[in-house]
């Protein structure tokens, strides 16, 4: 099992193409299935210990992987049972089923086991489970779906008295997963859309997901990611490459003997009507490693290392400014617009956040001749680029092209996109980041990275990673001031 930091992220079509490239060299689908099933079995054996394993197999190749895993586990001496939704439908899955010599229970009649492996449906699912196939022919998908509680058993479900004909696929999955000590999904928890991160059906929350061959968007995009638990990659001998990758820890050099405040980078932050937001951005830039931070506008109080000056056009002529942050607490009045105009014509690399994003359009940003990083949350993104039903990766990539800027599309599943098509997707942000001011902290953090002369997408990635790491270090119930302080520890980490 491999950690996913820095790994390529492939859509369902890209994964099929990668597999087809291997098949074109003479490797059969059966061989790929054998590799996948063996890798699953080895991972499950390490985790299961002496406990019995129940593997749920679907009708496609994901189910075929499950049959292979069951056979290999049995050969390893692990107690394993199989339950199937239906007979296999693909040739490779039929062959894998033939290799399993043990009994096969029905999904609705399966008894729980300490270790559950979901190999029902993986990459490529396009319909809700109960709309595509069901063990409840006399029950509508709406009836089954309306009772589901994503945190546990479907609400109101009394499992023991129910007959097999009254249990839907989703209900079976919830019951068996919640009865298990450890639940493992093969490639994806059943019911998730691979490319968009949509939950087509509501699966249980799994402890672990074993990604086959490559990370998929649904492992990272919400709401799907919340059902995956920990994600580990299994190598199945397929070469993968993509412009989209999982965000990884940055390699940031520490100051040396010849360093001084300007070589570490000077960040200027323009304050507005809510000066506290600019203060947070400034504090973050300082703790993220900037050598000199100046706040232009009305502000007062500590830290005393922060240089405060009245805003003026002349203050922006300082050629030592390595990054200019505008937007946190800026406001949207005439003064805010004038300050934004001055920032856009200053000639400095820009981080544009908050209110400033509401005062711009993509064409105006695209006309700028300096590096630009935009940091919108969902509402600001919609206001700047328009609403869309496309997935978050596609939207971020298109926005970066339209604005010719790096776009940090913030959220629980932050996506960072560059105009050249490169995309980085952050893992599991702390839910406690949902508090006022944390976006201001991110803007200042990215400002410190850009002032240190990192490439704009590298600066954005480093800022997002430090911001997320600082949040995880704090645990629960922190405020934005704590987050800015915590950047010091994140920045000092090896």
PDB file of N, CA, C and O in Angstrom, residues 459-484:
ATOM      1  N   UNK A 459       3.847  28.271  -5.314  1.00  0.00           N
ATOM      2  CA  UNK A 459       3.547  29.133  -4.170  1.00  0.00           C
ATOM      3  C   UNK A 459       2.153  28.836  -3.626  1.00  0.00           C
ATOM      4  O   UNK A 459       1.942  28.730  -2.413  1.00  0.00           O
ATOM      5  N   UNK A 460       1.194  28.698  -4.546  1.00  0.00           N
ATOM      6  CA  UNK A 460      -0.175  28.391  -4.120  1.00  0.00           C
ATOM      7  C   UNK A 460      -0.238  27.030  -3.437  1.00  0.00           C
ATOM      8  O   UNK A 460      -0.881  26.877  -2.390  1.00  0.00           O
ATOM      9  N   UNK A 461       0.445  26.042  -4.013  1.00  0.00           N
ATOM     10  CA  UNK A 461       0.433  24.693  -3.428  1.00  0.00           C
ATOM     11  C   UNK A 461       1.085  24.691  -2.050  1.00  0.00           C
ATOM     12  O   UNK A 461       0.567  24.071  -1.110  1.00  0.00           O
ATOM     13  N   UNK A 462       2.217  25.361  -1.926  1.00  0.00           N
ATOM     14  CA  UNK A 462       2.904  25.408  -0.635  1.00  0.00           C
ATOM     15  C   UNK A 462       2.036  26.101   0.412  1.00  0.00           C
ATOM     16  O   UNK A 462       1.946  25.659   1.567  1.00  0.00           O
ATOM     17  N   UNK A 463       1.374  27.179   0.010  1.00  0.00           N
ATOM     18  CA  UNK A 463       0.503  27.885   0.939  1.00  0.00           C
ATOM     19  C   UNK A 463      -0.659  27.037   1.405  1.00  0.00           C
ATOM     20  O   UNK A 463      -0.988  27.000   2.598  1.00  0.00           O
ATOM     21  N   UNK A 464      -1.292  26.341   0.471  1.00  0.00           N
ATOM     22  CA  UNK A 464      -2.422  25.482   0.833  1.00  0.00           C
ATOM     23  C   UNK A 464      -1.962  24.350   1.748  1.00  0.00           C
ATOM     24  O   UNK A 464      -2.638  24.016   2.733  1.00  0.00           O
ATOM     25  N   UNK A 465      -0.810  23.761   1.439  1.00  0.00           N
ATOM     26  CA  UNK A 465      -0.328  22.654   2.269  1.00  0.00           C
ATOM     27  C   UNK A 465       0.005  23.134   3.684  1.00  0.00           C
ATOM     28  O   UNK A 465      -0.380  22.489   4.665  1.00  0.00           O
ATOM     29  N   UNK A 466       0.715  24.247   3.805  1.00  0.00           N
ATOM     30  CA  UNK A 466       1.063  24.770   5.130  1.00  0.00           C
ATOM     31  C   UNK A 466      -0.190  25.124   5.929  1.00  0.00           C
ATOM     32  O   UNK A 466      -0.282  24.852   7.128  1.00  0.00           O
ATOM     33  N   UNK A 467      -1.149  25.727   5.258  1.00  0.00           N
ATOM     34  CA  UNK A 467      -2.416  26.116   5.874  1.00  0.00           C
ATOM     35  C   UNK A 467      -3.140  24.885   6.413  1.00  0.00           C
ATOM     36  O   UNK A 467      -3.610  24.864   7.574  1.00  0.00           O
ATOM     37  N   UNK A 468      -3.216  23.817   5.607  1.00  0.00           N
ATOM     38  CA  UNK A 468      -3.868  22.592   6.041  1.00  0.00           C
ATOM     39  C   UNK A 468      -3.123  21.907   7.163  1.00  0.00           C
ATOM     40  O   UNK A 468      -3.729  21.408   8.124  1.00  0.00           O
ATOM     41  N   UNK A 469      -1.793  21.878   7.067  1.00  0.00           N
ATOM     42  CA  UNK A 469      -0.994  21.236   8.106  1.00  0.00           C
ATOM     43  C   UNK A 469      -1.121  21.989   9.432  1.00  0.00           C
ATOM     44  O   UNK A 469      -1.236  21.378  10.498  1.00  0.00           O
ATOM     45  N   UNK A 470      -1.116  23.308   9.358  1.00  0.00           N
ATOM     46  CA  UNK A 470      -1.270  24.115  10.572  1.00  0.00           C
ATOM     47  C   UNK A 470      -2.610  23.833  11.240  1.00  0.00           C
ATOM     48  O   UNK A 470      -2.709  23.750  12.473  1.00  0.00           O
ATOM     49  N   UNK A 471      -3.663  23.647  10.435  1.00  0.00           N
ATOM     50  CA  UNK A 471      -4.986  23.363  10.991  1.00  0.00           C
ATOM     51  C   UNK A 471      -5.003  22.005  11.685  1.00  0.00           C
ATOM     52  O   UNK A 471      -5.555  21.863  12.785  1.00  0.00           O
ATOM     53  N   UNK A 472      -4.415  20.995  11.042  1.00  0.00           N
ATOM     54  CA  UNK A 472      -4.414  19.664  11.651  1.00  0.00           C
ATOM     55  C   UNK A 472      -3.621  19.650  12.963  1.00  0.00           C
ATOM     56  O   UNK A 472      -3.942  18.891  13.884  1.00  0.00           O
ATOM     57  N   UNK A 473      -2.599  20.475  13.059  1.00  0.00           N
ATOM     58  CA  UNK A 473      -1.814  20.542  14.289  1.00  0.00           C
ATOM     59  C   UNK A 473      -2.625  21.104  15.459  1.00  0.00           C
ATOM     60  O   UNK A 473      -2.340  20.811  16.618  1.00  0.00           O
ATOM     61  N   UNK A 474      -3.629  21.907  15.152  1.00  0.00           N
ATOM     62  CA  UNK A 474      -4.390  22.576  16.199  1.00  0.00           C
ATOM     63  C   UNK A 474      -5.505  21.714  16.779  1.00  0.00           C
ATOM     64  O   UNK A 474      -5.974  21.965  17.889  1.00  0.00           O
ATOM     65  N   UNK A 475      -5.973  20.727  16.031  1.00  0.00           N
ATOM     66  CA  UNK A 475      -7.079  19.917  16.533  1.00  0.00           C
ATOM     67  C   UNK A 475      -8.405  20.632  16.360  1.00  0.00           C
ATOM     68  O   UNK A 475      -8.726  21.121  15.287  1.00  0.00           O
ATOM     69  N   UNK A 476      -9.179  20.736  17.456  1.00  0.00           N
ATOM     70  CA  UNK A 476     -10.547  21.238  17.363  1.00  0.00           C
ATOM     71  C   UNK A 476     -10.671  22.674  17.888  1.00  0.00           C
ATOM     72  O   UNK A 476      -9.875  23.144  18.685  1.00  0.00           O
ATOM     73  N   UNK A 477     -11.732  23.332  17.380  1.00  0.00           N
ATOM     74  CA  UNK A 477     -12.220  24.606  17.922  1.00  0.00           C
ATOM     75  C   UNK A 477     -11.171  25.719  17.958  1.00  0.00           C
ATOM     76  O   UNK A 477     -11.176  26.547  18.858  1.00  0.00           O
ATOM     77  N   UNK A 478     -10.304  25.772  16.962  1.00  0.00           N
ATOM     78  CA  UNK A 478      -9.360  26.885  16.901  1.00  0.00           C
ATOM     79  C   UNK A 478     -10.009  28.070  16.197  1.00  0.00           C
ATOM     80  O   UNK A 478     -11.048  27.946  15.534  1.00  0.00           O
ATOM     81  N   UNK A 479      -9.389  29.234  16.317  1.00  0.00           N
ATOM     82  CA  UNK A 479      -9.816  30.424  15.583  1.00  0.00           C
ATOM     83  C   UNK A 479      -8.703  30.812  14.620  1.00  0.00           C
ATOM     84  O   UNK A 479      -7.592  30.275  14.665  1.00  0.00           O
ATOM     85  N   UNK A 480      -9.008  31.761  13.735  1.00  0.00           N
ATOM     86  CA  UNK A 480      -8.056  32.118  12.692  1.00  0.00           C
ATOM     87  C   UNK A 480      -6.744  32.648  13.265  1.00  0.00           C
ATOM     88  O   UNK A 480      -5.668  32.416  12.700  1.00  0.00           O
ATOM     89  N   UNK A 481      -6.800  33.336  14.393  1.00  0.00           N
ATOM     90  CA  UNK A 481      -5.576  33.827  15.028  1.00  0.00           C
ATOM     91  C   UNK A 481      -4.669  32.660  15.422  1.00  0.00           C
ATOM     92  O   UNK A 481      -3.443  32.712  15.241  1.00  0.00           O
ATOM     93  N   UNK A 482      -5.284  31.590  15.963  1.00  0.00           N
ATOM     94  CA  UNK A 482      -4.516  30.389  16.314  1.00  0.00           C
ATOM     95  C   UNK A 482      -3.879  29.780  15.069  1.00  0.00           C
ATOM     96  O   UNK A 482      -2.742  29.318  15.096  1.00  0.00           O
ATOM     97  N   UNK A 483      -4.651  29.759  13.979  1.00  0.00           N
ATOM     98  CA  UNK A 483      -4.164  29.162  12.739  1.00  0.00           C
ATOM     99  C   UNK A 483      -2.938  29.894  12.217  1.00  0.00           C
ATOM    100  O   UNK A 483      -1.949  29.268  11.804  1.00  0.00           O
ATOM    101  N   UNK A 484      -2.987  31.217  12.254  1.00  0.00           N
ATOM    102  CA  UNK A 484      -1.833  32.000  11.803  1.00  0.00           C
ATOM    103  C   UNK A 484      -0.609  31.699  12.663  1.00  0.00           C
ATOM    104  O   UNK A 484       0.508  31.553  12.148  1.00  0.00           O
TER     105      UNK A 484
END
